PDB file of C-alpha atoms and ligand atoms in Angstrom:
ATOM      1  CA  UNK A   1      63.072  71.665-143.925  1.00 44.00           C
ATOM      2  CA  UNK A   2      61.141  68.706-145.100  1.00 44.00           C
ATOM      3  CA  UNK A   3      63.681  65.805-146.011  1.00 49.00           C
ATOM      4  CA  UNK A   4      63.179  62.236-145.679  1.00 51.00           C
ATOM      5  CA  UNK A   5      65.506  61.542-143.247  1.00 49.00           C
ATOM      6  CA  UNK A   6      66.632  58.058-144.266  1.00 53.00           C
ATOM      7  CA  UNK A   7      67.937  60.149-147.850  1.00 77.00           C
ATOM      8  CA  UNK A   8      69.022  63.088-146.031  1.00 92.00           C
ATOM      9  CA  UNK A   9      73.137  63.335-146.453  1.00 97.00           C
ATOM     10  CA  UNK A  10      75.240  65.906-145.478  1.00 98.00           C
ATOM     11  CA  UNK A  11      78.630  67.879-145.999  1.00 97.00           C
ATOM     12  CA  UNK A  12      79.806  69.698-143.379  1.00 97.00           C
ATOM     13  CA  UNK A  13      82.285  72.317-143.879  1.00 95.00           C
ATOM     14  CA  UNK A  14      86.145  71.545-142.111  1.00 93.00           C
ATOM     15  CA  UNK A  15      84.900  74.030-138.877  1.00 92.00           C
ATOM     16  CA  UNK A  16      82.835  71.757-138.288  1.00 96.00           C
ATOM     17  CA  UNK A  17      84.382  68.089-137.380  1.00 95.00           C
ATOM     18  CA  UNK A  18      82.857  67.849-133.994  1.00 95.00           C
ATOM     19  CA  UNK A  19      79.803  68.386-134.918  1.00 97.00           C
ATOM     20  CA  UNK A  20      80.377  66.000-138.093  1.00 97.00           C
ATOM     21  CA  UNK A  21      81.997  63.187-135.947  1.00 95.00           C
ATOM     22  CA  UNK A  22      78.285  63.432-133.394  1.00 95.00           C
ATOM     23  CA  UNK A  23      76.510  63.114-136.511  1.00 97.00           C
ATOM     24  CA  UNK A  24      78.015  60.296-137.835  1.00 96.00           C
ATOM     25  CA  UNK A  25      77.805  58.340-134.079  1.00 94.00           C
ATOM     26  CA  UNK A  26      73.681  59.357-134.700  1.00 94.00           C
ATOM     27  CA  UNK A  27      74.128  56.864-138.114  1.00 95.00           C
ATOM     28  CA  UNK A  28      74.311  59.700-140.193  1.00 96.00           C
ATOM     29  CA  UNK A  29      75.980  60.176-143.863  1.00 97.00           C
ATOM     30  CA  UNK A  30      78.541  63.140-143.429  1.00 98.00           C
ATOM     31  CA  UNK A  31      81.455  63.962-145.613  1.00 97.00           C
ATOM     32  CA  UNK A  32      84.262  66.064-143.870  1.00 96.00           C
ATOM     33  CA  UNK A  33      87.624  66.961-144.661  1.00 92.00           C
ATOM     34  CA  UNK A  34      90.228  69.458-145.129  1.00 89.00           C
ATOM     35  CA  UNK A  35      89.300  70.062-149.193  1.00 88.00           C
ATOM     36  CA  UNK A  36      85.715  70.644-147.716  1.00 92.00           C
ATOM     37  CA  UNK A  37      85.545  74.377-148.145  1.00 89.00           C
ATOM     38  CA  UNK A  38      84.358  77.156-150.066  1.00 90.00           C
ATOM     39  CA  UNK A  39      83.777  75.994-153.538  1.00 93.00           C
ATOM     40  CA  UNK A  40      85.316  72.258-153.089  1.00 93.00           C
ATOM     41  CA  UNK A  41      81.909  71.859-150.752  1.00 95.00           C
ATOM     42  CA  UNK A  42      79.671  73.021-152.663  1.00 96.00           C
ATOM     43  CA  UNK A  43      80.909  71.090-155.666  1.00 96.00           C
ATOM     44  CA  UNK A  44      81.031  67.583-153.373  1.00 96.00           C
ATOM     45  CA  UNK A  45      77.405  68.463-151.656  1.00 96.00           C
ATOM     46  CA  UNK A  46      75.827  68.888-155.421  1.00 96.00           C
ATOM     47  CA  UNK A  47      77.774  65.833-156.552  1.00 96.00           C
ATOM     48  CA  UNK A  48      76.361  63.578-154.259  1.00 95.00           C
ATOM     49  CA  UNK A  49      73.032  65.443-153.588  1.00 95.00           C
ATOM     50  CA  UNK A  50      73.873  66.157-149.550  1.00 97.00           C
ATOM     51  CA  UNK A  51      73.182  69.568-147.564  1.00 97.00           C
ATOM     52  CA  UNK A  52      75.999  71.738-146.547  1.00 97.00           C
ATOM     53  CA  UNK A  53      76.197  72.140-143.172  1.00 97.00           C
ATOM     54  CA  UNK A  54      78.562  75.622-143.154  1.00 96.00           C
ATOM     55  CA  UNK A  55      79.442  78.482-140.066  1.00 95.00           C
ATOM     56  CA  UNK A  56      80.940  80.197-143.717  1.00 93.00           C
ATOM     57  CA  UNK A  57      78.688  83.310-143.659  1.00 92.00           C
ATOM     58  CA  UNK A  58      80.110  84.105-147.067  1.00 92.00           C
ATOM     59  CA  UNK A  59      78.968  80.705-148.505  1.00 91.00           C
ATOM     60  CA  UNK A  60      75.701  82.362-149.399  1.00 89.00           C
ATOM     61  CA  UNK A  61      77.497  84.421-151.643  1.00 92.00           C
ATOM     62  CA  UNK A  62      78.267  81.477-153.859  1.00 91.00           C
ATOM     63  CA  UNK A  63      75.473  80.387-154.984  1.00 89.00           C
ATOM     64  CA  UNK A  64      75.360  76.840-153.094  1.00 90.00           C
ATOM     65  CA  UNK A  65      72.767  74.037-153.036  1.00 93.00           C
ATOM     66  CA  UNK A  66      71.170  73.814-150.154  1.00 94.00           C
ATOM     67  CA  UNK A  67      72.495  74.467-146.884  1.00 96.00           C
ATOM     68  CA  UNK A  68      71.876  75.003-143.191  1.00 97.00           C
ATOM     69  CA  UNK A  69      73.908  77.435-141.493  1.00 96.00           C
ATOM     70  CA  UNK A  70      75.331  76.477-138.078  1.00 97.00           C
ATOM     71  CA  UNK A  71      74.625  79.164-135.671  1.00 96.00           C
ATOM     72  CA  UNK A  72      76.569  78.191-132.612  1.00 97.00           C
ATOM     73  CA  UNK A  73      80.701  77.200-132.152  1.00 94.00           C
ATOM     74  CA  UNK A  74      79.903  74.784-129.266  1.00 95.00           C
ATOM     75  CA  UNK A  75      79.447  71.363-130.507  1.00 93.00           C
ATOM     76  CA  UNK A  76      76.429  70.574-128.426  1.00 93.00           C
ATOM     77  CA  UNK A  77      74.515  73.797-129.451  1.00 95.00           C
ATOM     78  CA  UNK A  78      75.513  72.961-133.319  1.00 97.00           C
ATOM     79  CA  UNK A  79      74.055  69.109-132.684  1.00 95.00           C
ATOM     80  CA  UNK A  80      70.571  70.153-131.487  1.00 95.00           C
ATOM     81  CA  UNK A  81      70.177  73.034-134.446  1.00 97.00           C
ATOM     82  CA  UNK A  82      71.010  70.292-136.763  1.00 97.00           C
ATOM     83  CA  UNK A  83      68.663  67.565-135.290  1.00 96.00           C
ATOM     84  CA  UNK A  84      65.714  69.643-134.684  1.00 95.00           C
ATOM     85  CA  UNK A  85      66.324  71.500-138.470  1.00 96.00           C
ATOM     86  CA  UNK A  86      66.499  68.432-140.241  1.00 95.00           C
ATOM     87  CA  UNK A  87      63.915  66.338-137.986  1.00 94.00           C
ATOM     88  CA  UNK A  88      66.621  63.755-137.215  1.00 95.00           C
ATOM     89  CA  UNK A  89      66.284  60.781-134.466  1.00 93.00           C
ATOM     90  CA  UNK A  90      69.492  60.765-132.650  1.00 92.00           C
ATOM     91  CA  UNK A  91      68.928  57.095-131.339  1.00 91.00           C
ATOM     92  CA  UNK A  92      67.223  55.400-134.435  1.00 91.00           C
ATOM     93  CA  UNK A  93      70.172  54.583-135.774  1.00 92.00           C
ATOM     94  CA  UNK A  94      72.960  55.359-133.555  1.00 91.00           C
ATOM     95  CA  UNK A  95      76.669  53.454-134.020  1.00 91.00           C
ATOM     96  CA  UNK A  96      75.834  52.123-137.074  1.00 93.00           C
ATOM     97  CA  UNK A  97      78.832  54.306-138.580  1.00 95.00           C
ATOM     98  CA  UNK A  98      82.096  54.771-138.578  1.00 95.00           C
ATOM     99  CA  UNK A  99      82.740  57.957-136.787  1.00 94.00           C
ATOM    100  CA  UNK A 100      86.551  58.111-138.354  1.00 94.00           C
ATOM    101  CA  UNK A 101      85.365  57.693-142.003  1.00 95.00           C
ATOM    102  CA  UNK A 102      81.738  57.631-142.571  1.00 97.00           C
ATOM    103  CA  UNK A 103      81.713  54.088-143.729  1.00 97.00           C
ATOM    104  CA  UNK A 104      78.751  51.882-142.332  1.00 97.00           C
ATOM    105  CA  UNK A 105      79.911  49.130-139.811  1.00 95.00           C
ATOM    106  CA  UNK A 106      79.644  45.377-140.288  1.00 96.00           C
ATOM    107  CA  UNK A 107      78.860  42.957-137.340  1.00 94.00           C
ATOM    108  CA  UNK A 108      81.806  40.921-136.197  1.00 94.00           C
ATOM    109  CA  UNK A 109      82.801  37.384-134.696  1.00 94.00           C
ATOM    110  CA  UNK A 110      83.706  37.779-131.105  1.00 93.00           C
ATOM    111  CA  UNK A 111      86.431  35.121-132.361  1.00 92.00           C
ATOM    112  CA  UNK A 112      87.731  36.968-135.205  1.00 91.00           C
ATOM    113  CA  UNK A 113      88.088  40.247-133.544  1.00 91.00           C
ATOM    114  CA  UNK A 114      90.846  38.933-130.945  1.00 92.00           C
ATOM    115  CA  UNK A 115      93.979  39.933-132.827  1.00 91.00           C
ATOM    116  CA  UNK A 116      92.624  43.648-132.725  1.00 90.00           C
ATOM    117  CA  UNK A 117      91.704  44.674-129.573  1.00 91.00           C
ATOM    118  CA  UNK A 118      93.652  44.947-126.091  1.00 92.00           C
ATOM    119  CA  UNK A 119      93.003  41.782-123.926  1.00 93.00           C
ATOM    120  CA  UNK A 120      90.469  43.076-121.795  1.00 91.00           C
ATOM    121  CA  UNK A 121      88.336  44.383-124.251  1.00 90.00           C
ATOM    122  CA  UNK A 122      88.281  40.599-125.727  1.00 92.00           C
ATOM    123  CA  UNK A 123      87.652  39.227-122.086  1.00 92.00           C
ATOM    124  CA  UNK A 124      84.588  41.585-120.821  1.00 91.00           C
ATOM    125  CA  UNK A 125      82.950  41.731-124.429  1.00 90.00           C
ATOM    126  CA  UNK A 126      80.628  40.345-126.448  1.00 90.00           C
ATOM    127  CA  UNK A 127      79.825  42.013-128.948  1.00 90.00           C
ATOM    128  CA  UNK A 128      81.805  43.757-131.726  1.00 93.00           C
ATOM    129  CA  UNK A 129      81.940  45.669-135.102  1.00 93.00           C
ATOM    130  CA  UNK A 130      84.046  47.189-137.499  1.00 94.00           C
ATOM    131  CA  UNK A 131      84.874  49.007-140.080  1.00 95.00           C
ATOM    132  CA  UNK A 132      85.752  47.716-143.466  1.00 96.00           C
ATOM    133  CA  UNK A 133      87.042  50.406-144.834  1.00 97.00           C
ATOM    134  CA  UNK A 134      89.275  51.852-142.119  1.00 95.00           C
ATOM    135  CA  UNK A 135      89.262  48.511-140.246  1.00 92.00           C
ATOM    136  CA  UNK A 136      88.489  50.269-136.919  1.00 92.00           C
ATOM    137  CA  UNK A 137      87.300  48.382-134.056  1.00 93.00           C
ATOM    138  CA  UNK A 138      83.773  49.127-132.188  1.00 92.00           C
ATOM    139  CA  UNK A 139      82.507  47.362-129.089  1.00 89.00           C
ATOM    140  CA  UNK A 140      79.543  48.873-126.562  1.00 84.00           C
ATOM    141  CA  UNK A 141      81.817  50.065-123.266  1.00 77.00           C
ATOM    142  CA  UNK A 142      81.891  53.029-120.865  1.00 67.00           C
ATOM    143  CA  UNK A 143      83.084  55.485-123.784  1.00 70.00           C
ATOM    144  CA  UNK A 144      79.511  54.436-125.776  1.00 79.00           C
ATOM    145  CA  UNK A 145      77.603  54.601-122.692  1.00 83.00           C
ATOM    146  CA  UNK A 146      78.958  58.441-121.974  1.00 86.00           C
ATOM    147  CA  UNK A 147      78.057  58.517-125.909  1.00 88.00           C
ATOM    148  CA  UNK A 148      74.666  56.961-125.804  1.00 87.00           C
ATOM    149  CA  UNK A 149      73.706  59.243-122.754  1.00 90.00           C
ATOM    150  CA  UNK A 150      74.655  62.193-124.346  1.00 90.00           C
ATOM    151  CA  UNK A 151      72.138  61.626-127.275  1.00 90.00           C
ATOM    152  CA  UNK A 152      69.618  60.845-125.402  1.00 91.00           C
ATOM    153  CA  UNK A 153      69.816  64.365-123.783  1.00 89.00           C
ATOM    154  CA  UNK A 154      70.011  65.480-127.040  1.00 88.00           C
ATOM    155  CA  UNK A 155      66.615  63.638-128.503  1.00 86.00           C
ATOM    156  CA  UNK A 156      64.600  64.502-125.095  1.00 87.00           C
ATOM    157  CA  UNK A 157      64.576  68.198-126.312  1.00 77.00           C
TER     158      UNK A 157
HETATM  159 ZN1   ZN B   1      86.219  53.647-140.745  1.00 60.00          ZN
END
């Protein structure tokens, strides 16, 4: 696969939500949900130009855009077929998303994040973002450290 991968998008089918929430912590577009299947796939991946990601062996059958079928069931396996397929960095342009919705995150004010997150958080951090869509809060802590190591196992392969 040759893609640019600053245009690359993808859909991934509704087995895989793992695999699309890693994706989207790497910065990456992925649509995923429960009408993501069979036909309702293929019509959103040819809507909006994206590649299906699919474990649907049968998909074939339907004469879909393009696609990349996901070999493995184990999250981790399914992450490194995808990033070595499609060429991807997995640090470029890591938490830049929303992993809950796929919407890009916006920078926040350490001051007017306070109302959303516990105490502590606001005490020990600095720096913030968030969602505008889903208005989820992000901030860098143990949880994106455990996150941040385990993509940079993934790009040293
Ligand atoms: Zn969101």
């Amino acid at each position: 696969m040759n893609r640019d991968q600053q245009t690359l998008k993808f859909a991934a089918d509704r087995m895989l939500g793992k695999l699309a929430k890693w994706l989207r912590i790497m910065g990456q577009d992925v649509i995923y949900g429960p009408h993501l299947t069979g036909y309702g796939l293929i019509r959103a991946a040819r809507q909006e130009h994206r590649l299906i990601l699919t474990r649907d062996g049968r998909l074939q059958q339907k004469q879909p855009p393009d696609f990349l079928f996901v070999e493995s069931d184990r999250y981790r396996e399914q992450l490194r077929q995808v990033v070595k397929a499609c060429g991807l960095d997995p640090l470029a342009q890591a938490f830049t998303r929303c992993a809950e919705c796929n919407t890009l995150l916006e920078a926040r004010a350490k001051a007017a994040i306070e109302k959303f997150v516990p105490p502590y958080v606001f005490s020990t951090q600095e720096r913030f973002s968030a969602c505008p869509r889903c208005n989820r809060v992000y901030w860098p802590a143990t949880h994106h450290e455990k996150m941040l190591a385990e993509l940079e196992i993934i790009a040293a392969q």
